Amino acid sequence: MINDTIAAIITAYGKASVGIIRISGSDALEIGNKIYKGHKDLKRAENHTINYGKVYDNYTDKIIDEALFLVMLAPKSFTGEDVIEIQCHGGVVVVKKILELVLRNGARMADAGEFSKRAFLNGKLDLAQAEAIIEIIEAKTDKSLSLAVNQLEGNLSALIKKVRVDLLSLMAFIEADIDFPEEDIERLTIEQQLELLLGIEHEITNILKTAKGGKIIREGLNIVIIGKPNVGKSSLLNALVKENRAIVTDIPGTTRDIIEEYINLGGIPIKVIDTAGIRETEDIVEKLGVDKAKDLINRADLVLFVIDSERKISEEDKDIISLLQDKETIMLVNKVDLGVKDEFLKELKDLSQKPIIQISAKENIGLEDLEKNIIDLFFDGDIESNDQVLVSSTRHIDALERADDHLKGAINSIEAQLPGDFITIDVQGAFESLGKVTGETIEEDILDQIFSQFCIGK
Ligand code: GDP
Ligand code: ZN
């Protein structure tokens, strides 16, 4: 039932100078008014006004707090419904008490994401924009934030909507060819249809190309540092952390065998795992076991394999190198401040095709080179374009990939000179898949699942 009135505390739980309770729905004004004691009736307040008054407990006849009552009436509110927001003092008890009072007066406790869901259902936001709200809250770096804001502003949505309009008109033209083959009406030639589809397919492919980078900006990159004891793994981790202060700090760091740190590399949030918990005398594969070592490697987006330029390449090094055959890897020859022999580098090159960078974790040599290499590997060297449309969510990527398959199908049908019906099926399929991104064609249960990822009060 969409018309019942919901309420929740929308500020963080805990002591703060201000706490806010939001009420949304057709009874919001009525409920707000019952607990408002000001110089006039809240019902006579102008839309979009801030009204100072007392929060009045109409059950016990007591004043609970002084507060500001914000009146935002439909449709000009976040949810598109009548909304009252009560800004009171931010104590845990007072905020809870006011919420309870609101509930007792007829509102229902809002579910997680329910305000945003209503905003979506009332057409205030499309689905991609609503999802951007979670992303903004969870953004790990400036870059992740600007990606999310870009999505909230509707740049991805606008592109999808434009393409869907083109597909719809294409369907109309094809239908007309089928239904009125004789009549003298405006038509698109087969060549024009093909050109239109190729253009759209090109556009979708281009967005999909940003998926790898977009996902990394959003979710971060997992890097694992691997190498024998004493080669300088922890020194490298420390050097990277020192240079690239991370924003995220509230994540538990040390486990028994491995150490995790977060760094911010040119806006890319990166989790670096060091196997430094392993004692210097122990062998990583032996200590963790082959399975665990492989698991660690598998879960990484990138492995930094560190080797000591001072020592000979051992059998164990060779074992690790062969484990890394199919993995995105950078080989780091460390301690080059002590010198490195040409034969060493040559032997290493012969063992593996992976890029080799000479560094000194201790003397800060080669680290910029390493950082540049990491960015190049995942972004073709370019993560600057902030207003470019990037996709980052698995849900969007899936929908776009499905749309792309349909577009290719339609193109094939035209090229194979199949009848219009065959083309329409795929054009329709692409149209629907794209609608999933913005939420125009989406099933109720998927919608619920998306909004349930929000927290209460969003
Ligand atoms: P890990 O066991 O691989 O984590 O290696 P550590 O980072 O603990 O380093 C082992 C030893 O090598 C320490 O004494 C470091 O000071 C030293 N070390 C690490 N990196 C360098 C480097 O680039 N140059 C030199 N000369 N010594 C280094
Ligand atoms: Zn160590």
PDB file of C-alpha atoms in Angstrom, residues 106-348:
ATOM      1  CA  GLY A 106      -0.580   6.892  12.918  1.00  0.00           C
ATOM      2  CA  ALA A 107       2.637   6.635  10.912  1.00  0.00           C
ATOM      3  CA  ARG A 108       4.295   3.309  10.185  1.00  0.00           C
ATOM      4  CA  MET A 109       8.035   2.720  10.623  1.00  0.00           C
ATOM      5  CA  ALA A 110       9.671   3.038   7.202  1.00  0.00           C
ATOM      6  CA  ASP A 111      11.422   0.008   5.727  1.00  0.00           C
ATOM      7  CA  ALA A 112      15.016   0.239   4.558  1.00  0.00           C
ATOM      8  CA  GLY A 113      15.132   2.339   1.406  1.00  0.00           C
ATOM      9  CA  GLU A 114      11.415   3.051   1.485  1.00  0.00           C
ATOM     10  CA  PHE A 115      11.709   6.839   1.098  1.00  0.00           C
ATOM     11  CA  SER A 116      13.902   6.341  -1.978  1.00  0.00           C
ATOM     12  CA  LYS A 117      11.572   3.665  -3.312  1.00  0.00           C
ATOM     13  CA  ARG A 118       8.647   6.066  -3.059  1.00  0.00           C
ATOM     14  CA  ALA A 119      10.696   8.749  -4.785  1.00  0.00           C
ATOM     15  CA  PHE A 120      11.281   6.243  -7.595  1.00  0.00           C
ATOM     16  CA  LEU A 121       7.645   5.112  -7.792  1.00  0.00           C
ATOM     17  CA  ASN A 122       6.497   8.727  -7.870  1.00  0.00           C
ATOM     18  CA  GLY A 123       8.884   9.505 -10.711  1.00  0.00           C
ATOM     19  CA  LYS A 124      11.177  11.806  -8.715  1.00  0.00           C
ATOM     20  CA  LEU A 125      14.228   9.671  -9.539  1.00  0.00           C
ATOM     21  CA  ASP A 126      14.825   6.825 -11.938  1.00  0.00           C
ATOM     22  CA  LEU A 127      16.299   3.591 -10.681  1.00  0.00           C
ATOM     23  CA  ALA A 128      19.907   4.346 -11.646  1.00  0.00           C
ATOM     24  CA  GLN A 129      19.621   7.663  -9.815  1.00  0.00           C
ATOM     25  CA  ALA A 130      18.123   6.046  -6.727  1.00  0.00           C
ATOM     26  CA  GLU A 131      20.964   3.524  -6.694  1.00  0.00           C
ATOM     27  CA  ALA A 132      23.433   6.411  -6.917  1.00  0.00           C
ATOM     28  CA  ILE A 133      22.280   7.513  -3.466  1.00  0.00           C
ATOM     29  CA  ILE A 134      23.760   4.383  -1.881  1.00  0.00           C
ATOM     30  CA  GLU A 135      26.904   4.839  -3.898  1.00  0.00           C
ATOM     31  CA  ILE A 136      27.325   8.395  -2.671  1.00  0.00           C
ATOM     32  CA  ILE A 137      26.993   7.255   0.917  1.00  0.00           C
ATOM     33  CA  GLU A 138      29.443   4.421   0.397  1.00  0.00           C
ATOM     34  CA  ALA A 139      31.964   6.289  -1.773  1.00  0.00           C
ATOM     35  CA  LYS A 140      35.513   5.411  -0.753  1.00  0.00           C
ATOM     36  CA  THR A 141      37.432   8.170  -2.542  1.00  0.00           C
ATOM     37  CA  ASP A 142      36.766  11.515  -4.268  1.00  0.00           C
ATOM     38  CA  LYS A 143      36.717   9.645  -7.528  1.00  0.00           C
ATOM     39  CA  SER A 144      34.101   7.130  -6.387  1.00  0.00           C
ATOM     40  CA  LEU A 145      32.061  10.052  -5.129  1.00  0.00           C
ATOM     41  CA  SER A 146      32.140  11.949  -8.403  1.00  0.00           C
ATOM     42  CA  LEU A 147      31.207   8.784 -10.283  1.00  0.00           C
ATOM     43  CA  ALA A 148      28.158   8.370  -8.054  1.00  0.00           C
ATOM     44  CA  VAL A 149      27.186  12.033  -8.276  1.00  0.00           C
ATOM     45  CA  ASN A 150      27.425  11.825 -12.049  1.00  0.00           C
ATOM     46  CA  GLN A 151      24.968   8.934 -11.923  1.00  0.00           C
ATOM     47  CA  LEU A 152      22.634  10.786  -9.552  1.00  0.00           C
ATOM     48  CA  GLU A 153      22.601  13.703 -11.954  1.00  0.00           C
ATOM     49  CA  GLY A 154      21.205  11.293 -14.493  1.00  0.00           C
ATOM     50  CA  ASN A 155      23.949  11.215 -17.116  1.00  0.00           C
ATOM     51  CA  LEU A 156      23.734   7.446 -17.585  1.00  0.00           C
ATOM     52  CA  SER A 157      19.940   7.611 -17.503  1.00  0.00           C
ATOM     53  CA  ALA A 158      19.817  10.353 -20.141  1.00  0.00           C
ATOM     54  CA  LEU A 159      21.937   8.310 -22.498  1.00  0.00           C
ATOM     55  CA  ILE A 160      19.815   5.199 -21.978  1.00  0.00           C
ATOM     56  CA  LYS A 161      16.603   7.156 -22.469  1.00  0.00           C
ATOM     57  CA  LYS A 162      17.817   8.656 -25.735  1.00  0.00           C
ATOM     58  CA  VAL A 163      18.799   5.241 -27.090  1.00  0.00           C
ATOM     59  CA  ARG A 164      15.433   3.792 -26.053  1.00  0.00           C
ATOM     60  CA  VAL A 165      13.578   6.531 -27.940  1.00  0.00           C
ATOM     61  CA  ASP A 166      15.600   5.662 -31.057  1.00  0.00           C
ATOM     62  CA  LEU A 167      14.817   1.959 -30.648  1.00  0.00           C
ATOM     63  CA  LEU A 168      11.129   2.690 -30.189  1.00  0.00           C
ATOM     64  CA  SER A 169      10.955   4.711 -33.380  1.00  0.00           C
ATOM     65  CA  LEU A 170      12.869   2.006 -35.217  1.00  0.00           C
ATOM     66  CA  MET A 171      10.275  -0.525 -34.052  1.00  0.00           C
ATOM     67  CA  ALA A 172       7.507   1.724 -35.308  1.00  0.00           C
ATOM     68  CA  PHE A 173       9.124   1.951 -38.733  1.00  0.00           C
ATOM     69  CA  ILE A 174       9.585  -1.814 -38.962  1.00  0.00           C
ATOM     70  CA  GLU A 175       5.998  -2.431 -37.809  1.00  0.00           C
ATOM     71  CA  ALA A 176       4.754  -0.041 -40.461  1.00  0.00           C
ATOM     72  CA  ASP A 177       6.690  -1.973 -43.106  1.00  0.00           C
ATOM     73  CA  ILE A 178       5.012  -5.168 -41.936  1.00  0.00           C
ATOM     74  CA  ASP A 179       1.494  -3.811 -41.454  1.00  0.00           C
ATOM     75  CA  PHE A 180       1.210  -1.377 -44.354  1.00  0.00           C
ATOM     76  CA  PRO A 181       3.606  -2.587 -47.012  1.00  0.00           C
ATOM     77  CA  GLU A 182       1.669  -0.886 -49.812  1.00  0.00           C
ATOM     78  CA  GLU A 183       0.859   2.480 -48.377  1.00  0.00           C
ATOM     79  CA  ASP A 184       2.729   5.634 -49.148  1.00  0.00           C
ATOM     80  CA  ILE A 185       4.177   6.471 -45.731  1.00  0.00           C
ATOM     81  CA  GLU A 186       7.528   7.582 -44.405  1.00  0.00           C
ATOM     82  CA  ARG A 187       9.919   4.661 -44.253  1.00  0.00           C
ATOM     83  CA  LEU A 188      13.443   3.799 -43.222  1.00  0.00           C
ATOM     84  CA  THR A 189      15.425   1.905 -45.810  1.00  0.00           C
ATOM     85  CA  ILE A 190      17.179  -1.263 -44.695  1.00  0.00           C
ATOM     86  CA  GLU A 191      20.446   0.668 -44.932  1.00  0.00           C
ATOM     87  CA  GLN A 192      19.098   3.372 -42.646  1.00  0.00           C
ATOM     88  CA  GLN A 193      17.847   0.790 -40.137  1.00  0.00           C
ATOM     89  CA  LEU A 194      21.214  -0.888 -40.154  1.00  0.00           C
ATOM     90  CA  GLU A 195      23.027   2.404 -39.711  1.00  0.00           C
ATOM     91  CA  LEU A 196      20.838   3.339 -36.758  1.00  0.00           C
ATOM     92  CA  LEU A 197      21.385  -0.013 -35.058  1.00  0.00           C
ATOM     93  CA  LEU A 198      25.123   0.041 -35.660  1.00  0.00           C
ATOM     94  CA  GLY A 199      25.294   3.507 -34.131  1.00  0.00           C
ATOM     95  CA  ILE A 200      23.374   2.413 -31.037  1.00  0.00           C
ATOM     96  CA  GLU A 201      25.378  -0.781 -30.682  1.00  0.00           C
ATOM     97  CA  HIS A 202      28.561   1.277 -30.883  1.00  0.00           C
ATOM     98  CA  GLU A 203      27.310   3.567 -28.137  1.00  0.00           C
ATOM     99  CA  ILE A 204      26.432   0.654 -25.842  1.00  0.00           C
ATOM    100  CA  THR A 205      29.798  -1.020 -26.486  1.00  0.00           C
ATOM    101  CA  ASN A 206      31.502   2.229 -25.547  1.00  0.00           C
ATOM    102  CA  ILE A 207      29.682   2.417 -22.220  1.00  0.00           C
ATOM    103  CA  LEU A 208      30.474  -1.225 -21.548  1.00  0.00           C
ATOM    104  CA  LYS A 209      34.161  -0.473 -22.086  1.00  0.00           C
ATOM    105  CA  THR A 210      34.042   1.716 -18.998  1.00  0.00           C
ATOM    106  CA  ALA A 211      32.706  -1.127 -16.853  1.00  0.00           C
ATOM    107  CA  LYS A 212      36.080  -2.464 -15.746  1.00  0.00           C
ATOM    108  CA  GLY A 213      37.314   0.957 -14.652  1.00  0.00           C
ATOM    109  CA  GLY A 214      33.954   1.995 -13.260  1.00  0.00           C
ATOM    110  CA  LYS A 215      33.691  -1.097 -11.092  1.00  0.00           C
ATOM    111  CA  ILE A 216      37.182  -0.530  -9.762  1.00  0.00           C
ATOM    112  CA  ILE A 217      36.520   3.110  -8.917  1.00  0.00           C
ATOM    113  CA  ARG A 218      33.411   2.024  -7.071  1.00  0.00           C
ATOM    114  CA  GLU A 219      34.451  -1.186  -5.377  1.00  0.00           C
ATOM    115  CA  GLY A 220      38.174  -0.698  -5.247  1.00  0.00           C
ATOM    116  CA  LEU A 221      41.024  -2.830  -6.421  1.00  0.00           C
ATOM    117  CA  ASN A 222      42.447  -5.785  -4.535  1.00  0.00           C
ATOM    118  CA  ILE A 223      46.182  -6.028  -4.680  1.00  0.00           C
ATOM    119  CA  VAL A 224      48.183  -8.798  -3.085  1.00  0.00           C
ATOM    120  CA  ILE A 225      51.895  -8.541  -2.399  1.00  0.00           C
ATOM    121  CA  ILE A 226      53.645 -11.863  -2.649  1.00  0.00           C
ATOM    122  CA  GLY A 227      57.256 -12.920  -2.345  1.00  0.00           C
ATOM    123  CA  LYS A 228      59.697 -14.793  -0.181  1.00  0.00           C
ATOM    124  CA  PRO A 229      60.545 -13.648   3.332  1.00  0.00           C
ATOM    125  CA  ASN A 230      62.808 -10.586   3.592  1.00  0.00           C
ATOM    126  CA  VAL A 231      62.424  -9.398   0.014  1.00  0.00           C
ATOM    127  CA  GLY A 232      60.788  -6.176   1.226  1.00  0.00           C
ATOM    128  CA  LYS A 233      57.020  -6.799   1.056  1.00  0.00           C
ATOM    129  CA  SER A 234      56.174  -4.950   4.256  1.00  0.00           C
ATOM    130  CA  SER A 235      58.558  -2.141   3.373  1.00  0.00           C
ATOM    131  CA  LEU A 236      56.745  -1.765   0.059  1.00  0.00           C
ATOM    132  CA  LEU A 237      53.347  -1.755   1.720  1.00  0.00           C
ATOM    133  CA  ASN A 238      54.488   0.879   4.184  1.00  0.00           C
ATOM    134  CA  ALA A 239      55.949   3.022   1.421  1.00  0.00           C
ATOM    135  CA  LEU A 240      52.696   2.830  -0.566  1.00  0.00           C
ATOM    136  CA  VAL A 241      50.599   3.660   2.484  1.00  0.00           C
ATOM    137  CA  LYS A 242      52.808   6.590   3.415  1.00  0.00           C
ATOM    138  CA  GLU A 243      52.475   8.152  -0.023  1.00  0.00           C
ATOM    139  CA  ASN A 244      48.815   7.496  -0.600  1.00  0.00           C
ATOM    140  CA  ARG A 245      46.819   8.323   2.458  1.00  0.00           C
ATOM    141  CA  ALA A 246      43.568   6.395   2.350  1.00  0.00           C
ATOM    142  CA  ILE A 247      40.240   7.872   3.335  1.00  0.00           C
ATOM    143  CA  VAL A 248      38.820   4.629   4.636  1.00  0.00           C
ATOM    144  CA  THR A 249      40.084   3.960   8.119  1.00  0.00           C
ATOM    145  CA  ASP A 250      37.382   2.029   9.930  1.00  0.00           C
ATOM    146  CA  ILE A 251      38.169  -1.343   8.451  1.00  0.00           C
ATOM    147  CA  PRO A 252      39.832  -3.959  10.623  1.00  0.00           C
ATOM    148  CA  GLY A 253      43.410  -4.411   9.537  1.00  0.00           C
ATOM    149  CA  THR A 254      45.354  -7.323  10.770  1.00  0.00           C
ATOM    150  CA  THR A 255      44.445 -10.944  10.653  1.00  0.00           C
ATOM    151  CA  ARG A 256      46.763 -13.645  11.829  1.00  0.00           C
ATOM    152  CA  ASP A 257      48.460 -14.418   8.564  1.00  0.00           C
ATOM    153  CA  ILE A 258      47.896 -11.366   6.448  1.00  0.00           C
ATOM    154  CA  ILE A 259      47.874  -7.596   6.820  1.00  0.00           C
ATOM    155  CA  GLU A 260      45.457  -5.373   4.934  1.00  0.00           C
ATOM    156  CA  GLU A 261      45.861  -1.671   4.294  1.00  0.00           C
ATOM    157  CA  TYR A 262      43.799   0.779   2.275  1.00  0.00           C
ATOM    158  CA  ILE A 263      45.361   3.310  -0.039  1.00  0.00           C
ATOM    159  CA  ASN A 264      44.019   5.911  -2.424  1.00  0.00           C
ATOM    160  CA  LEU A 265      45.910   5.802  -5.694  1.00  0.00           C
ATOM    161  CA  GLY A 266      44.888   8.760  -7.855  1.00  0.00           C
ATOM    162  CA  GLY A 267      41.299   8.287  -6.735  1.00  0.00           C
ATOM    163  CA  ILE A 268      41.234   4.519  -7.019  1.00  0.00           C
ATOM    164  CA  PRO A 269      40.467   2.920  -3.684  1.00  0.00           C
ATOM    165  CA  ILE A 270      42.885   0.065  -3.229  1.00  0.00           C
ATOM    166  CA  LYS A 271      43.105  -2.660  -0.661  1.00  0.00           C
ATOM    167  CA  VAL A 272      46.618  -3.993  -0.386  1.00  0.00           C
ATOM    168  CA  ILE A 273      47.174  -7.329   1.247  1.00  0.00           C
ATOM    169  CA  ASP A 274      50.597  -8.205   2.501  1.00  0.00           C
ATOM    170  CA  THR A 275      51.579 -11.683   3.505  1.00  0.00           C
ATOM    171  CA  ALA A 276      53.837 -10.122   6.100  1.00  0.00           C
ATOM    172  CA  GLY A 277      52.256 -12.010   8.965  1.00  0.00           C
ATOM    173  CA  ILE A 278      54.315 -14.880   7.799  1.00  0.00           C
ATOM    174  CA  ARG A 279      57.531 -15.111   9.738  1.00  0.00           C
ATOM    175  CA  GLU A 280      60.715 -14.387   7.904  1.00  0.00           C
ATOM    176  CA  THR A 281      61.785 -18.004   8.094  1.00  0.00           C
ATOM    177  CA  GLU A 282      58.595 -19.338   6.609  1.00  0.00           C
ATOM    178  CA  ASP A 283      57.716 -19.907   3.030  1.00  0.00           C
ATOM    179  CA  ILE A 284      54.404 -18.353   1.932  1.00  0.00           C
ATOM    180  CA  VAL A 285      53.217 -21.385   0.043  1.00  0.00           C
ATOM    181  CA  GLU A 286      54.280 -23.670   2.873  1.00  0.00           C
ATOM    182  CA  LYS A 287      52.772 -21.504   5.591  1.00  0.00           C
ATOM    183  CA  LEU A 288      49.468 -20.730   3.943  1.00  0.00           C
ATOM    184  CA  GLY A 289      49.279 -23.967   2.049  1.00  0.00           C
ATOM    185  CA  VAL A 290      49.065 -24.072  -1.708  1.00  0.00           C
ATOM    186  CA  ASP A 291      45.277 -23.774  -1.674  1.00  0.00           C
ATOM    187  CA  LYS A 292      45.200 -20.687   0.464  1.00  0.00           C
ATOM    188  CA  ALA A 293      48.005 -19.056  -1.482  1.00  0.00           C
ATOM    189  CA  LYS A 294      46.127 -19.790  -4.698  1.00  0.00           C
ATOM    190  CA  ASP A 295      42.921 -18.484  -3.177  1.00  0.00           C
ATOM    191  CA  LEU A 296      44.623 -15.250  -2.182  1.00  0.00           C
ATOM    192  CA  ILE A 297      45.990 -14.902  -5.690  1.00  0.00           C
ATOM    193  CA  ASN A 298      42.640 -15.744  -7.273  1.00  0.00           C
ATOM    194  CA  ARG A 299      40.788 -13.117  -5.344  1.00  0.00           C
ATOM    195  CA  ALA A 300      43.283 -10.406  -6.219  1.00  0.00           C
ATOM    196  CA  ASP A 301      42.808  -8.079  -9.181  1.00  0.00           C
ATOM    197  CA  LEU A 302      46.539  -7.616  -9.308  1.00  0.00           C
ATOM    198  CA  VAL A 303      49.511  -9.411  -7.773  1.00  0.00           C
ATOM    199  CA  LEU A 304      52.739  -7.626  -6.965  1.00  0.00           C
ATOM    200  CA  PHE A 305      55.446 -10.233  -6.910  1.00  0.00           C
ATOM    201  CA  VAL A 306      58.479  -8.935  -5.055  1.00  0.00           C
ATOM    202  CA  ILE A 307      61.903 -10.397  -5.555  1.00  0.00           C
ATOM    203  CA  ASP A 308      65.195  -9.367  -3.982  1.00  0.00           C
ATOM    204  CA  SER A 309      67.770  -8.142  -6.506  1.00  0.00           C
ATOM    205  CA  GLU A 310      70.550  -9.168  -4.138  1.00  0.00           C
ATOM    206  CA  ARG A 311      69.726 -12.834  -4.066  1.00  0.00           C
ATOM    207  CA  LYS A 312      69.606 -15.568  -6.658  1.00  0.00           C
ATOM    208  CA  ILE A 313      66.266 -16.543  -8.173  1.00  0.00           C
ATOM    209  CA  SER A 314      65.340 -19.653  -6.224  1.00  0.00           C
ATOM    210  CA  GLU A 315      63.180 -22.672  -6.946  1.00  0.00           C
ATOM    211  CA  GLU A 316      60.516 -21.225  -4.695  1.00  0.00           C
ATOM    212  CA  ASP A 317      60.508 -17.986  -6.708  1.00  0.00           C
ATOM    213  CA  LYS A 318      60.043 -20.051  -9.834  1.00  0.00           C
ATOM    214  CA  ASP A 319      57.129 -21.916  -8.226  1.00  0.00           C
ATOM    215  CA  ILE A 320      55.408 -18.663  -7.392  1.00  0.00           C
ATOM    216  CA  ILE A 321      56.053 -17.266 -10.867  1.00  0.00           C
ATOM    217  CA  SER A 322      54.414 -20.292 -12.418  1.00  0.00           C
ATOM    218  CA  LEU A 323      51.413 -19.912 -10.098  1.00  0.00           C
ATOM    219  CA  LEU A 324      51.035 -16.386 -11.469  1.00  0.00           C
ATOM    220  CA  GLN A 325      51.084 -17.356 -15.136  1.00  0.00           C
ATOM    221  CA  ASP A 326      47.444 -16.402 -15.815  1.00  0.00           C
ATOM    222  CA  LYS A 327      47.206 -13.585 -13.338  1.00  0.00           C
ATOM    223  CA  GLU A 328      47.481  -9.829 -13.782  1.00  0.00           C
ATOM    224  CA  THR A 329      50.936  -9.431 -12.243  1.00  0.00           C
ATOM    225  CA  ILE A 330      53.710  -6.894 -11.929  1.00  0.00           C
ATOM    226  CA  MET A 331      57.163  -8.179 -10.979  1.00  0.00           C
ATOM    227  CA  LEU A 332      59.051  -5.912  -8.652  1.00  0.00           C
ATOM    228  CA  VAL A 333      62.776  -6.191  -8.371  1.00  0.00           C
ATOM    229  CA  ASN A 334      63.406  -4.639  -4.990  1.00  0.00           C
ATOM    230  CA  LYS A 335      66.507  -3.244  -3.270  1.00  0.00           C
ATOM    231  CA  VAL A 336      67.948  -1.779  -6.469  1.00  0.00           C
ATOM    232  CA  ASP A 337      69.594   0.840  -4.274  1.00  0.00           C
ATOM    233  CA  LEU A 338      72.105  -1.919  -3.584  1.00  0.00           C
ATOM    234  CA  GLY A 339      72.544  -2.482  -7.316  1.00  0.00           C
ATOM    235  CA  VAL A 340      71.114  -5.032  -9.697  1.00  0.00           C
ATOM    236  CA  LYS A 341      72.902  -7.288 -12.137  1.00  0.00           C
ATOM    237  CA  ASP A 342      71.934  -7.520 -15.805  1.00  0.00           C
ATOM    238  CA  GLU A 343      72.012 -11.319 -15.668  1.00  0.00           C
ATOM    239  CA  PHE A 344      69.436 -11.249 -12.884  1.00  0.00           C
ATOM    240  CA  LEU A 345      67.050  -9.150 -14.955  1.00  0.00           C
ATOM    241  CA  LYS A 346      67.627 -11.305 -18.003  1.00  0.00           C
ATOM    242  CA  GLU A 347      66.933 -14.501 -16.128  1.00  0.00           C
ATOM    243  CA  LEU A 348      63.728 -13.010 -14.738  1.00  0.00           C
TER     244      LEU A 348
END
